[in-house]
CSV table of C-alpha atoms in Angstrom, one decimal:
chain,number,residue,atom,x,y,z
L,704,MET,CA,18.6,-31.8,12.3
L,705,VAL,CA,16.7,-30.1,15.1
L,706,ARG,CA,16.1,-33.4,16.9
L,707,ARG,CA,19.5,-35.0,16.3
L,708,TYR,CA,20.2,-35.1,20.1
L,709,TYR,CA,17.6,-37.9,20.2
L,710,LEU,CA,19.8,-39.9,17.7
L,711,PRO,CA,23.3,-40.2,19.2
L,712,GLY,CA,25.9,-41.5,16.7
L,713,VAL,CA,23.8,-40.4,13.7
L,714,LYS,CA,25.0,-37.6,11.5
L,715,VAL,CA,23.5,-35.9,8.5
L,716,GLU,CA,25.5,-35.2,5.3
L,717,VAL,CA,24.4,-33.0,2.5
L,718,GLU,CA,25.6,-33.6,-1.0
L,719,SER,CA,24.6,-32.5,-4.5
L,720,GLU,CA,23.4,-35.0,-7.1
L,721,ARG,CA,22.7,-35.0,-10.8
L,722,PHE,CA,19.4,-36.2,-12.1
L,723,TYR,CA,18.8,-37.0,-15.8
L,724,PRO,CA,15.1,-37.3,-16.4
L,725,TYR,CA,15.3,-38.3,-20.1
L,726,GLY,CA,18.1,-40.9,-19.8
L,727,GLU,CA,19.5,-42.3,-23.0
L,728,ALA,CA,17.9,-39.7,-25.3
L,729,TYR,CA,20.4,-37.1,-24.0
L,730,PHE,CA,23.4,-39.1,-23.1
L,731,HIS,CA,25.9,-38.0,-25.8
L,732,LEU,CA,24.5,-34.4,-25.8
L,733,LEU,CA,24.5,-33.8,-22.0
L,734,GLY,CA,27.2,-36.3,-21.2
L,735,TYR,CA,27.7,-37.7,-17.7
L,736,ILE,CA,29.8,-37.2,-14.6
L,737,SER,CA,31.9,-39.6,-12.5
L,738,LYS,CA,34.2,-39.4,-9.5
L,739,ILE,CA,37.4,-37.5,-10.0
L,740,THR,CA,40.5,-39.6,-10.2
L,741,PHE,CA,43.6,-39.1,-8.0
L,742,GLU,CA,45.6,-37.9,-11.1
L,743,GLU,CA,42.8,-35.4,-12.0
L,744,TYR,CA,42.7,-34.2,-8.4
L,745,LYS,CA,46.4,-33.5,-8.3
L,746,ARG,CA,46.0,-31.5,-11.5
L,747,LEU,CA,42.8,-29.6,-10.5
L,748,LYS,CA,43.1,-29.1,-6.7
L,749,GLU,CA,44.3,-25.6,-7.2
L,750,ASP,CA,41.0,-24.9,-9.0
L,751,GLY,CA,39.1,-25.9,-5.9
L,752,TYR,CA,38.4,-29.6,-6.6
L,753,SER,CA,38.4,-32.2,-3.8
L,754,MET,CA,38.7,-35.9,-3.9
L,755,GLU,CA,34.9,-36.1,-3.3
L,756,ASP,CA,34.1,-34.2,-6.5
L,757,TYR,CA,32.5,-35.5,-9.6
L,758,ILE,CA,33.7,-34.2,-13.0
L,759,GLY,CA,32.1,-34.0,-16.5
L,760,ARG,CA,33.3,-36.6,-18.9
L,761,ILE,CA,31.7,-36.0,-22.3
L,762,GLY,CA,29.2,-33.6,-24.0
L,763,ILE,CA,27.9,-30.5,-22.3
L,764,GLU,CA,29.0,-31.8,-18.9
L,765,ARG,CA,32.7,-31.8,-20.0
L,766,ALA,CA,32.6,-28.8,-22.3
L,767,PHE,CA,31.1,-26.6,-19.6
L,768,GLU,CA,32.6,-28.2,-16.5
L,769,LYS,CA,33.9,-25.0,-15.1
L,770,LYS,CA,30.5,-23.2,-15.5
L,771,LEU,CA,28.6,-26.1,-14.0
L,772,LYS,CA,30.8,-27.0,-11.0
L,773,GLY,CA,30.5,-23.9,-8.7
L,774,LYS,CA,32.7,-23.8,-5.6
L,775,ASN,CA,32.9,-26.2,-2.7
L,776,GLY,CA,32.1,-24.9,0.8
L,777,VAL,CA,34.5,-25.2,3.7
L,778,ILE,CA,33.9,-25.6,7.5
L,779,GLU,CA,36.7,-25.3,10.0
L,780,ILE,CA,35.8,-26.9,13.4
L,781,GLU,CA,37.8,-27.1,16.6
L,782,ARG,CA,38.7,-30.6,17.8
L,783,ASP,CA,39.9,-31.4,21.3
L,784,ALA,CA,42.6,-33.8,22.5
L,785,TYR,CA,40.1,-36.6,22.5
L,786,GLY,CA,39.0,-36.0,18.9
L,787,ARG,CA,35.7,-34.5,19.9
L,788,LEU,CA,34.3,-31.7,17.6
L,789,GLY,CA,33.8,-28.3,19.1
L,790,LYS,CA,32.8,-24.9,17.9
L,791,VAL,CA,32.9,-23.8,14.3
L,792,ILE,CA,35.8,-21.4,13.7
L,793,ASN,CA,35.1,-20.5,10.1
L,794,ARG,CA,32.5,-21.3,7.5
L,795,THR,CA,32.5,-20.6,3.7
L,796,GLU,CA,29.2,-21.4,2.0
L,797,PRO,CA,29.3,-23.4,-1.2
L,798,ILE,CA,28.4,-21.6,-4.4
L,799,PRO,CA,26.2,-23.5,-6.9
L,800,GLY,CA,27.3,-23.7,-10.5
L,801,GLU,CA,25.7,-21.7,-13.2
L,802,ASP,CA,22.6,-22.7,-15.2
L,803,LEU,CA,22.9,-23.5,-18.8
L,804,ILE,CA,20.0,-22.8,-21.2
L,805,ILE,CA,20.4,-25.0,-24.3
L,806,THR,CA,19.1,-24.6,-27.9
L,807,VAL,CA,17.8,-28.2,-28.2
L,808,ASN,CA,14.2,-28.7,-29.2
L,809,HIS,CA,13.1,-31.4,-26.8
L,810,ASN,CA,10.4,-32.9,-29.0
L,811,LEU,CA,12.9,-33.2,-31.9
L,812,GLN,CA,15.5,-34.7,-29.6
L,813,ILE,CA,13.1,-37.4,-28.3
L,814,LYS,CA,11.8,-38.1,-31.8
L,815,ALA,CA,15.4,-38.5,-33.1
L,816,TYR,CA,16.1,-40.9,-30.2
L,817,GLU,CA,13.0,-43.0,-31.0
L,818,LEU,CA,13.9,-43.2,-34.6
L,819,LEU,CA,17.4,-44.5,-33.8
L,820,LYS,CA,16.4,-46.9,-30.9
L,821,ASP,CA,18.0,-50.3,-31.4
L,822,LYS,CA,20.0,-49.0,-34.4
L,823,LYS,CA,23.5,-47.7,-34.9
L,824,GLY,CA,23.7,-44.2,-36.1
L,825,ALA,CA,23.4,-40.5,-35.5
L,826,ILE,CA,20.9,-37.7,-36.2
L,827,VAL,CA,21.8,-34.0,-36.2
L,828,ALA,CA,19.4,-31.1,-36.7
L,829,LEU,CA,20.7,-27.6,-37.1
L,830,SER,CA,18.7,-24.3,-37.4
L,831,PRO,CA,19.6,-22.7,-40.7
L,832,LYS,CA,18.9,-19.3,-39.1
L,833,ASP,CA,21.8,-19.4,-36.7
L,834,GLY,CA,23.5,-22.8,-36.5
L,835,SER,CA,22.0,-23.7,-33.2
L,836,ILE,CA,21.7,-27.5,-32.5
L,837,LEU,CA,18.1,-28.5,-32.4
L,838,ALA,CA,18.8,-32.2,-31.9
L,839,MET,CA,21.8,-34.4,-31.7
L,840,VAL,CA,21.4,-38.1,-30.9
L,841,SER,CA,23.8,-41.0,-31.2
L,842,SER,CA,22.9,-44.6,-30.8
L,843,PRO,CA,23.4,-47.0,-29.1
L,844,SER,CA,23.4,-45.0,-25.9
L,845,ILE,CA,23.6,-45.3,-22.1
L,846,ASP,CA,21.4,-43.8,-19.3
L,847,PRO,CA,23.7,-41.2,-17.7
L,848,GLN,CA,21.9,-41.7,-14.4
L,849,ARG,CA,23.7,-45.1,-14.2
L,850,PHE,CA,26.9,-43.2,-13.5
L,851,ILE,CA,25.3,-41.6,-10.5
L,852,ASP,CA,23.7,-44.8,-9.2
L,853,GLY,CA,26.6,-47.0,-10.1
L,854,PHE,CA,27.3,-50.1,-12.1
L,855,THR,CA,28.2,-53.6,-11.0
L,856,GLU,CA,31.6,-54.8,-12.1
L,857,GLU,CA,29.9,-57.2,-14.6
L,858,GLU,CA,27.8,-54.4,-16.0
L,859,TRP,CA,30.7,-52.0,-16.4
L,860,GLU,CA,32.8,-54.7,-18.2
L,861,LYS,CA,29.9,-55.5,-20.5
L,862,ILE,CA,29.5,-51.8,-21.5
L,863,ASN,CA,33.2,-51.2,-22.1
L,864,LEU,CA,33.7,-54.4,-24.2
L,865,SER,CA,30.4,-54.0,-26.2
L,866,PRO,CA,31.0,-54.1,-30.0
L,867,ASP,CA,28.2,-51.5,-30.2
L,868,LYS,CA,30.5,-48.9,-28.6
L,869,PRO,CA,27.7,-47.0,-26.7
L,870,PHE,CA,30.2,-44.3,-25.5
L,871,LEU,CA,31.0,-43.3,-29.1
L,872,ASN,CA,29.2,-40.1,-30.2
L,873,ARG,CA,28.7,-41.0,-33.8
L,874,ALA,CA,27.5,-37.5,-34.6
L,875,LEU,CA,31.0,-36.3,-34.1
L,876,GLN,CA,33.0,-39.2,-35.6
L,877,ALA,CA,34.3,-39.2,-39.1
L,878,TYR,CA,33.0,-41.6,-41.8
L,879,PRO,CA,32.9,-41.8,-45.7
L,880,PRO,CA,29.9,-39.6,-46.5
L,881,GLY,CA,28.8,-41.5,-49.5
L,882,SER,CA,26.4,-39.7,-51.9
L,883,THR,CA,25.6,-36.9,-49.5
L,884,TYR,CA,29.0,-35.5,-50.6
L,885,LYS,CA,27.9,-35.3,-54.3
L,886,ILE,CA,26.5,-31.9,-53.5
L,887,ILE,CA,30.1,-30.7,-52.9
L,888,THR,CA,31.2,-32.2,-56.2
L,889,ALA,CA,28.3,-30.4,-57.8
L,890,ILE,CA,29.3,-27.1,-56.2
L,891,ALA,CA,32.9,-27.5,-57.4
L,892,GLY,CA,31.6,-28.2,-60.9
L,893,LEU,CA,29.5,-25.1,-60.9
L,894,LYS,CA,32.3,-22.9,-59.4
L,895,SER,CA,34.9,-24.1,-61.9
L,896,GLY,CA,32.6,-23.6,-64.9
L,897,ILE,CA,32.6,-27.2,-65.9
L,898,VAL,CA,28.8,-27.2,-65.3
L,899,ASN,CA,27.3,-24.2,-66.8
L,900,SER,CA,23.8,-25.4,-67.7
L,901,ILE,CA,21.3,-27.6,-65.9
L,902,ASN,CA,20.3,-29.0,-69.3
L,903,ASP,CA,23.6,-30.5,-70.3
L,904,THR,CA,23.3,-34.3,-70.0
L,905,VAL,CA,25.5,-37.3,-69.3
L,906,PHE,CA,24.5,-40.7,-70.5
L,907,CYS,CA,24.5,-43.3,-67.7
L,908,PRO,CA,24.6,-47.0,-69.0
L,909,GLY,CA,25.2,-48.2,-65.4
L,910,TYR,CA,29.0,-47.8,-65.4
L,911,TYR,CA,31.8,-45.4,-66.0
L,912,LYS,CA,35.0,-46.5,-67.7
L,913,LEU,CA,38.4,-44.8,-67.0
L,914,GLY,CA,41.1,-46.6,-68.9
L,915,ALA,CA,40.9,-50.2,-68.0
L,916,ARG,CA,38.9,-49.6,-64.8
L,917,ILE,CA,35.1,-49.9,-64.5
L,918,PHE,CA,33.2,-47.8,-61.9
L,919,ARG,CA,29.7,-49.0,-61.3
L,920,CYS,CA,26.6,-46.9,-60.8
L,921,TRP,CA,24.4,-48.0,-57.9
L,922,GLN,CA,21.6,-48.4,-60.5
L,923,ALA,CA,22.9,-51.4,-62.4
L,924,LYS,CA,20.7,-50.8,-65.5
L,925,GLY,CA,21.8,-47.2,-65.6
L,926,HIS,CA,19.8,-43.9,-65.6
L,927,GLY,CA,20.0,-43.1,-69.3
L,928,ASN,CA,20.5,-39.4,-70.1
L,929,VAL,CA,20.5,-37.3,-66.9
L,930,ASN,CA,21.0,-33.6,-66.5
L,931,PHE,CA,22.3,-31.7,-63.4
L,932,ILE,CA,18.9,-31.7,-61.6
L,933,LYS,CA,18.1,-35.4,-62.3
L,934,ALA,CA,21.7,-36.4,-61.4
L,935,ILE,CA,21.1,-35.0,-57.9
L,936,ALA,CA,17.5,-36.4,-57.7
L,937,TYR,CA,18.5,-39.9,-58.7
L,938,SER,CA,22.0,-39.8,-57.1
L,939,CYS,CA,23.5,-41.0,-60.4
L,940,ASP,CA,27.0,-42.2,-59.8
L,941,VAL,CA,28.0,-42.0,-63.5
L,942,TYR,CA,27.1,-38.3,-63.7
L,943,PHE,CA,29.3,-37.5,-60.7
L,944,TYR,CA,32.1,-39.9,-61.8
L,945,THR,CA,32.2,-38.0,-65.1
L,946,LEU,CA,32.1,-34.6,-63.4
L,947,ALA,CA,34.8,-35.6,-60.8
L,948,SER,CA,37.1,-36.8,-63.6
L,949,LYS,CA,37.1,-33.3,-65.0
L,950,LEU,CA,38.0,-31.7,-61.6
L,951,ASP,CA,41.4,-31.5,-60.1
L,952,ILE,CA,41.6,-33.2,-56.7
L,953,ASP,CA,43.3,-30.2,-55.1
L,954,TYR,CA,40.5,-27.9,-56.3
L,955,LEU,CA,37.8,-30.4,-55.1
L,956,ALA,CA,39.6,-30.4,-51.7
L,957,GLU,CA,39.7,-26.6,-51.7
L,958,VAL,CA,36.0,-26.4,-52.2
L,959,SER,CA,35.4,-29.1,-49.5
L,960,LYS,CA,37.4,-27.1,-47.0
L,961,GLU,CA,35.7,-23.9,-47.9
L,962,TRP,CA,32.4,-25.6,-47.0
L,963,GLY,CA,33.8,-26.6,-43.6
L,964,LEU,CA,34.9,-30.2,-44.2
L,965,GLY,CA,38.2,-31.6,-42.9
L,966,GLU,CA,38.3,-29.3,-39.9
L,967,SER,CA,36.6,-28.8,-36.5
L,968,THR,CA,33.2,-27.1,-36.8
L,969,GLY,CA,34.0,-24.9,-33.8
L,970,LEU,CA,31.7,-26.7,-31.4
L,971,GLY,CA,34.6,-27.0,-29.0
L,972,TRP,CA,34.0,-30.6,-27.8
L,973,SER,CA,36.9,-32.9,-27.3
L,974,GLU,CA,35.0,-35.8,-28.8
L,975,GLU,CA,34.7,-34.1,-32.2
L,976,LYS,CA,36.9,-35.4,-35.1
L,977,GLU,CA,38.2,-33.2,-37.9
L,978,GLY,CA,37.7,-35.7,-40.6
L,979,LEU,CA,39.9,-35.9,-43.7
L,980,VAL,CA,39.8,-34.1,-47.1
L,981,PRO,CA,42.5,-35.8,-49.2
L,982,ASN,CA,44.6,-34.1,-51.8
L,983,ARG,CA,47.9,-34.7,-53.6
L,984,ALA,CA,50.1,-33.4,-50.8
L,985,TRP,CA,48.3,-35.4,-48.2
L,986,LYS,CA,48.8,-38.7,-50.1
L,987,GLU,CA,52.4,-38.1,-50.9
L,988,LYS,CA,53.1,-37.2,-47.2
L,989,ILE,CA,51.1,-40.0,-45.6
L,990,LEU,CA,51.1,-42.8,-48.1
L,991,LYS,CA,54.3,-41.9,-50.0
L,992,GLU,CA,52.4,-42.3,-53.3
L,993,PRO,CA,51.2,-40.1,-56.1
L,994,TRP,CA,47.6,-39.3,-56.6
L,995,TYR,CA,45.7,-41.2,-59.3
L,996,GLN,CA,42.8,-40.0,-61.4
L,997,GLY,CA,40.6,-43.0,-60.3
L,998,GLU,CA,40.9,-41.7,-56.8
L,999,THR,CA,39.4,-38.4,-57.8
L,1000,VAL,CA,36.6,-40.3,-59.5
L,1001,VAL,CA,35.6,-42.2,-56.3
L,1002,THR,CA,36.1,-39.1,-54.1
L,1003,GLY,CA,33.5,-37.3,-56.3
L,1004,ILE,CA,30.8,-39.7,-54.9
L,1005,GLY,CA,32.0,-39.4,-51.3
L,1006,GLN,CA,34.1,-42.6,-51.1
L,1007,GLY,CA,37.9,-43.3,-51.0
L,1008,TYR,CA,40.0,-41.6,-48.4
L,1009,LEU,CA,37.4,-38.9,-47.6
L,1010,LEU,CA,36.0,-38.7,-44.1
L,1011,VAL,CA,33.5,-36.3,-42.7
L,1012,THR,CA,31.3,-36.1,-39.5
L,1013,PRO,CA,27.5,-36.0,-39.6
L,1014,LEU,CA,27.7,-32.6,-37.9
L,1015,GLN,CA,30.0,-31.3,-40.7
L,1016,MET,CA,27.5,-32.5,-43.4
L,1017,ALA,CA,24.6,-31.0,-41.5
L,1018,ARG,CA,26.4,-27.7,-41.7
L,1019,VAL,CA,26.9,-28.0,-45.5
L,1020,TYR,CA,23.1,-28.5,-46.0
L,1021,MET,CA,22.3,-25.8,-43.5
L,1022,ALA,CA,24.4,-23.3,-45.6
L,1023,ILE,CA,22.6,-24.4,-48.7
L,1024,ALA,CA,19.2,-23.8,-47.0
L,1025,ASN,CA,20.1,-20.4,-45.7
L,1026,GLY,CA,21.7,-19.0,-48.8
L,1027,GLY,CA,25.4,-19.7,-48.1
L,1028,TYR,CA,26.0,-18.7,-44.5
L,1029,LEU,CA,28.3,-21.2,-42.6
L,1030,TYR,CA,27.5,-20.8,-38.9
L,1031,LYS,CA,29.5,-22.3,-36.1
L,1032,PRO,CA,27.2,-24.8,-34.4
L,1033,TYR,CA,26.4,-24.2,-30.7
L,1034,VAL,CA,24.2,-25.8,-28.1
L,1035,VAL,CA,24.2,-23.3,-25.1
L,1036,LYS,CA,22.4,-20.1,-25.8
L,1037,LYS,CA,22.3,-18.6,-22.3
L,1038,ILE,CA,24.4,-18.9,-19.1
L,1039,LYS,CA,22.5,-17.8,-15.9
L,1040,SER,CA,24.5,-17.1,-12.7
L,1041,LEU,CA,23.2,-17.5,-9.1
L,1042,ASN,CA,22.6,-13.7,-8.8
L,1043,GLY,CA,20.4,-13.8,-11.9
L,1044,ASN,CA,22.8,-12.3,-14.4
L,1045,ILE,CA,22.4,-13.8,-17.8
L,1046,ILE,CA,25.1,-14.1,-20.5
L,1047,GLU,CA,23.6,-14.4,-24.0
L,1048,ILE,CA,25.6,-16.6,-26.4
L,1049,ASN,CA,25.0,-15.3,-29.9
L,1050,SER,CA,25.4,-17.2,-33.1
L,1051,GLN,CA,28.7,-16.8,-35.1
L,1052,ILE,CA,29.0,-16.7,-38.8
L,1053,GLU,CA,32.2,-18.5,-39.7
L,1054,LYS,CA,32.1,-17.3,-43.3
L,1055,LYS,CA,29.8,-16.2,-46.2
L,1056,LEU,CA,30.3,-18.8,-48.9
L,1057,THR,CA,30.9,-17.7,-52.5
L,1058,LEU,CA,28.3,-19.3,-54.6
L,1059,ASN,CA,26.4,-17.8,-57.5
L,1060,ARG,CA,22.7,-17.3,-56.6
L,1061,GLU,CA,21.5,-19.0,-59.7
L,1062,HIS,CA,23.7,-22.0,-59.0
L,1063,LEU,CA,22.4,-22.1,-55.5
L,1064,GLU,CA,18.8,-22.3,-56.8
L,1065,TRP,CA,19.8,-25.2,-59.1
L,1066,ILE,CA,21.1,-27.1,-56.2
L,1067,LYS,CA,18.0,-26.4,-54.1
L,1068,GLU,CA,15.8,-27.6,-57.0
L,1069,GLY,CA,17.8,-30.8,-57.3
L,1070,LEU,CA,17.5,-31.4,-53.5
L,1071,LEU,CA,13.7,-30.8,-53.7
L,1072,GLU,CA,13.5,-33.3,-56.6
L,1073,VAL,CA,15.3,-35.9,-54.5
L,1074,VAL,CA,12.3,-36.1,-52.2
L,1075,LYS,CA,9.6,-35.5,-54.9
L,1076,ILE,CA,10.8,-38.1,-57.4
L,1077,GLY,CA,14.2,-39.4,-56.5
L,1078,THR,CA,16.0,-41.5,-53.9
L,1079,GLY,CA,14.5,-39.7,-50.9
L,1080,ARG,CA,10.8,-40.2,-51.7
L,1081,ALA,CA,10.3,-41.8,-48.2
L,1082,ALA,CA,10.7,-38.3,-46.8
L,1083,PHE,CA,7.9,-36.8,-48.8
L,1084,VAL,CA,5.3,-34.9,-46.8
L,1085,PRO,CA,2.1,-33.8,-48.6
L,1086,GLY,CA,1.7,-30.0,-48.5
L,1087,LEU,CA,5.4,-29.3,-47.5
L,1088,ASN,CA,8.5,-28.6,-49.6
L,1089,VAL,CA,11.0,-31.1,-48.2
L,1090,ALA,CA,14.5,-31.1,-49.6
L,1091,GLY,CA,17.2,-33.7,-48.9
L,1092,LYS,CA,19.9,-36.0,-50.1
L,1093,THR,CA,20.4,-39.7,-49.5
L,1094,GLY,CA,23.8,-41.4,-49.2
L,1095,THR,CA,25.3,-44.8,-48.3
L,1096,ALA,CA,28.6,-45.0,-46.4
L,1097,GLN,CA,31.2,-47.7,-47.1
L,1098,VAL,CA,31.9,-48.3,-43.4
L,1099,VAL,CA,29.7,-49.2,-40.5
L,1100,SER,CA,30.9,-48.5,-36.9
């Protein structure tokens, strides 16, 4: 700048730029920015946006756009009749956006990304202490730096038309939960009084018969006699078919919604789906048909019309782990302004769930047995108490 008189015709322009050091691992969490469109400019110009601005598209970049943007600077310069620039009349300095301090554990985030690399899926990790997001990864992914550096026309078309849908944040999309939902059916059975002992057994021959219909267990040869704990541990379909057949679908839907299914988690991201918890009124309104008992049976094992997001199910198991507190998930814990002021964002309890303490212990015991002797043995870690639940969804996307 100080020697620019030696370089006639050369001017220096200063601009801000995003840099994403961890690329694909944080794409769906952090999001990306791209050039503002003319339609967006017309809508946002009163908020200080210019046609040169970039705007957040997904993730934190979009959810916290107003905090991250700051304010553009303005320079007013005299220009003579020949178009030559003269003295500066007025100058307003730009104001940087605020800093966001997030809750994510970087090591967990990177590990989750590595586990999902070259696969389709999502991993969500929540702290049972306060609902903070420790990791959230969706795969396939894109390096957000590419939106800064730019794509060729061929690259952009390939990404947009890809059947892998790399823009899709699968952690916030709704899918049939499969057997991970059986824990909700178990809770409904306990709350209703249908299950009042962990020692009561159901015989599983490998199928469940309802009228003329046959519902198969995933274990073709059956599990034999299973009690409440073993039913969770071995994910016995017949046990949960039997339990669901004794439940009213409207009551099962009520318990599901009490535990945060079928509605937004409160994260506040536009990408998040609410999912679907079906009941009689829903089916009559949408499908113009009555509800059938067989539909309750398949709902009890997490199939049928039921749709939940991975984040919603993570909250269910978070609440089991912490004794019944359903927190709103959050990813930004502090907002720091340019002058050093820090706004703390505290966790929020959405509700304290009503579940008998003894029943909660039964559920925890069942989830521990899943990993010790059941369908989740691959997650066993010597010396640690690891609890979990396996599940297989009907739909892949």
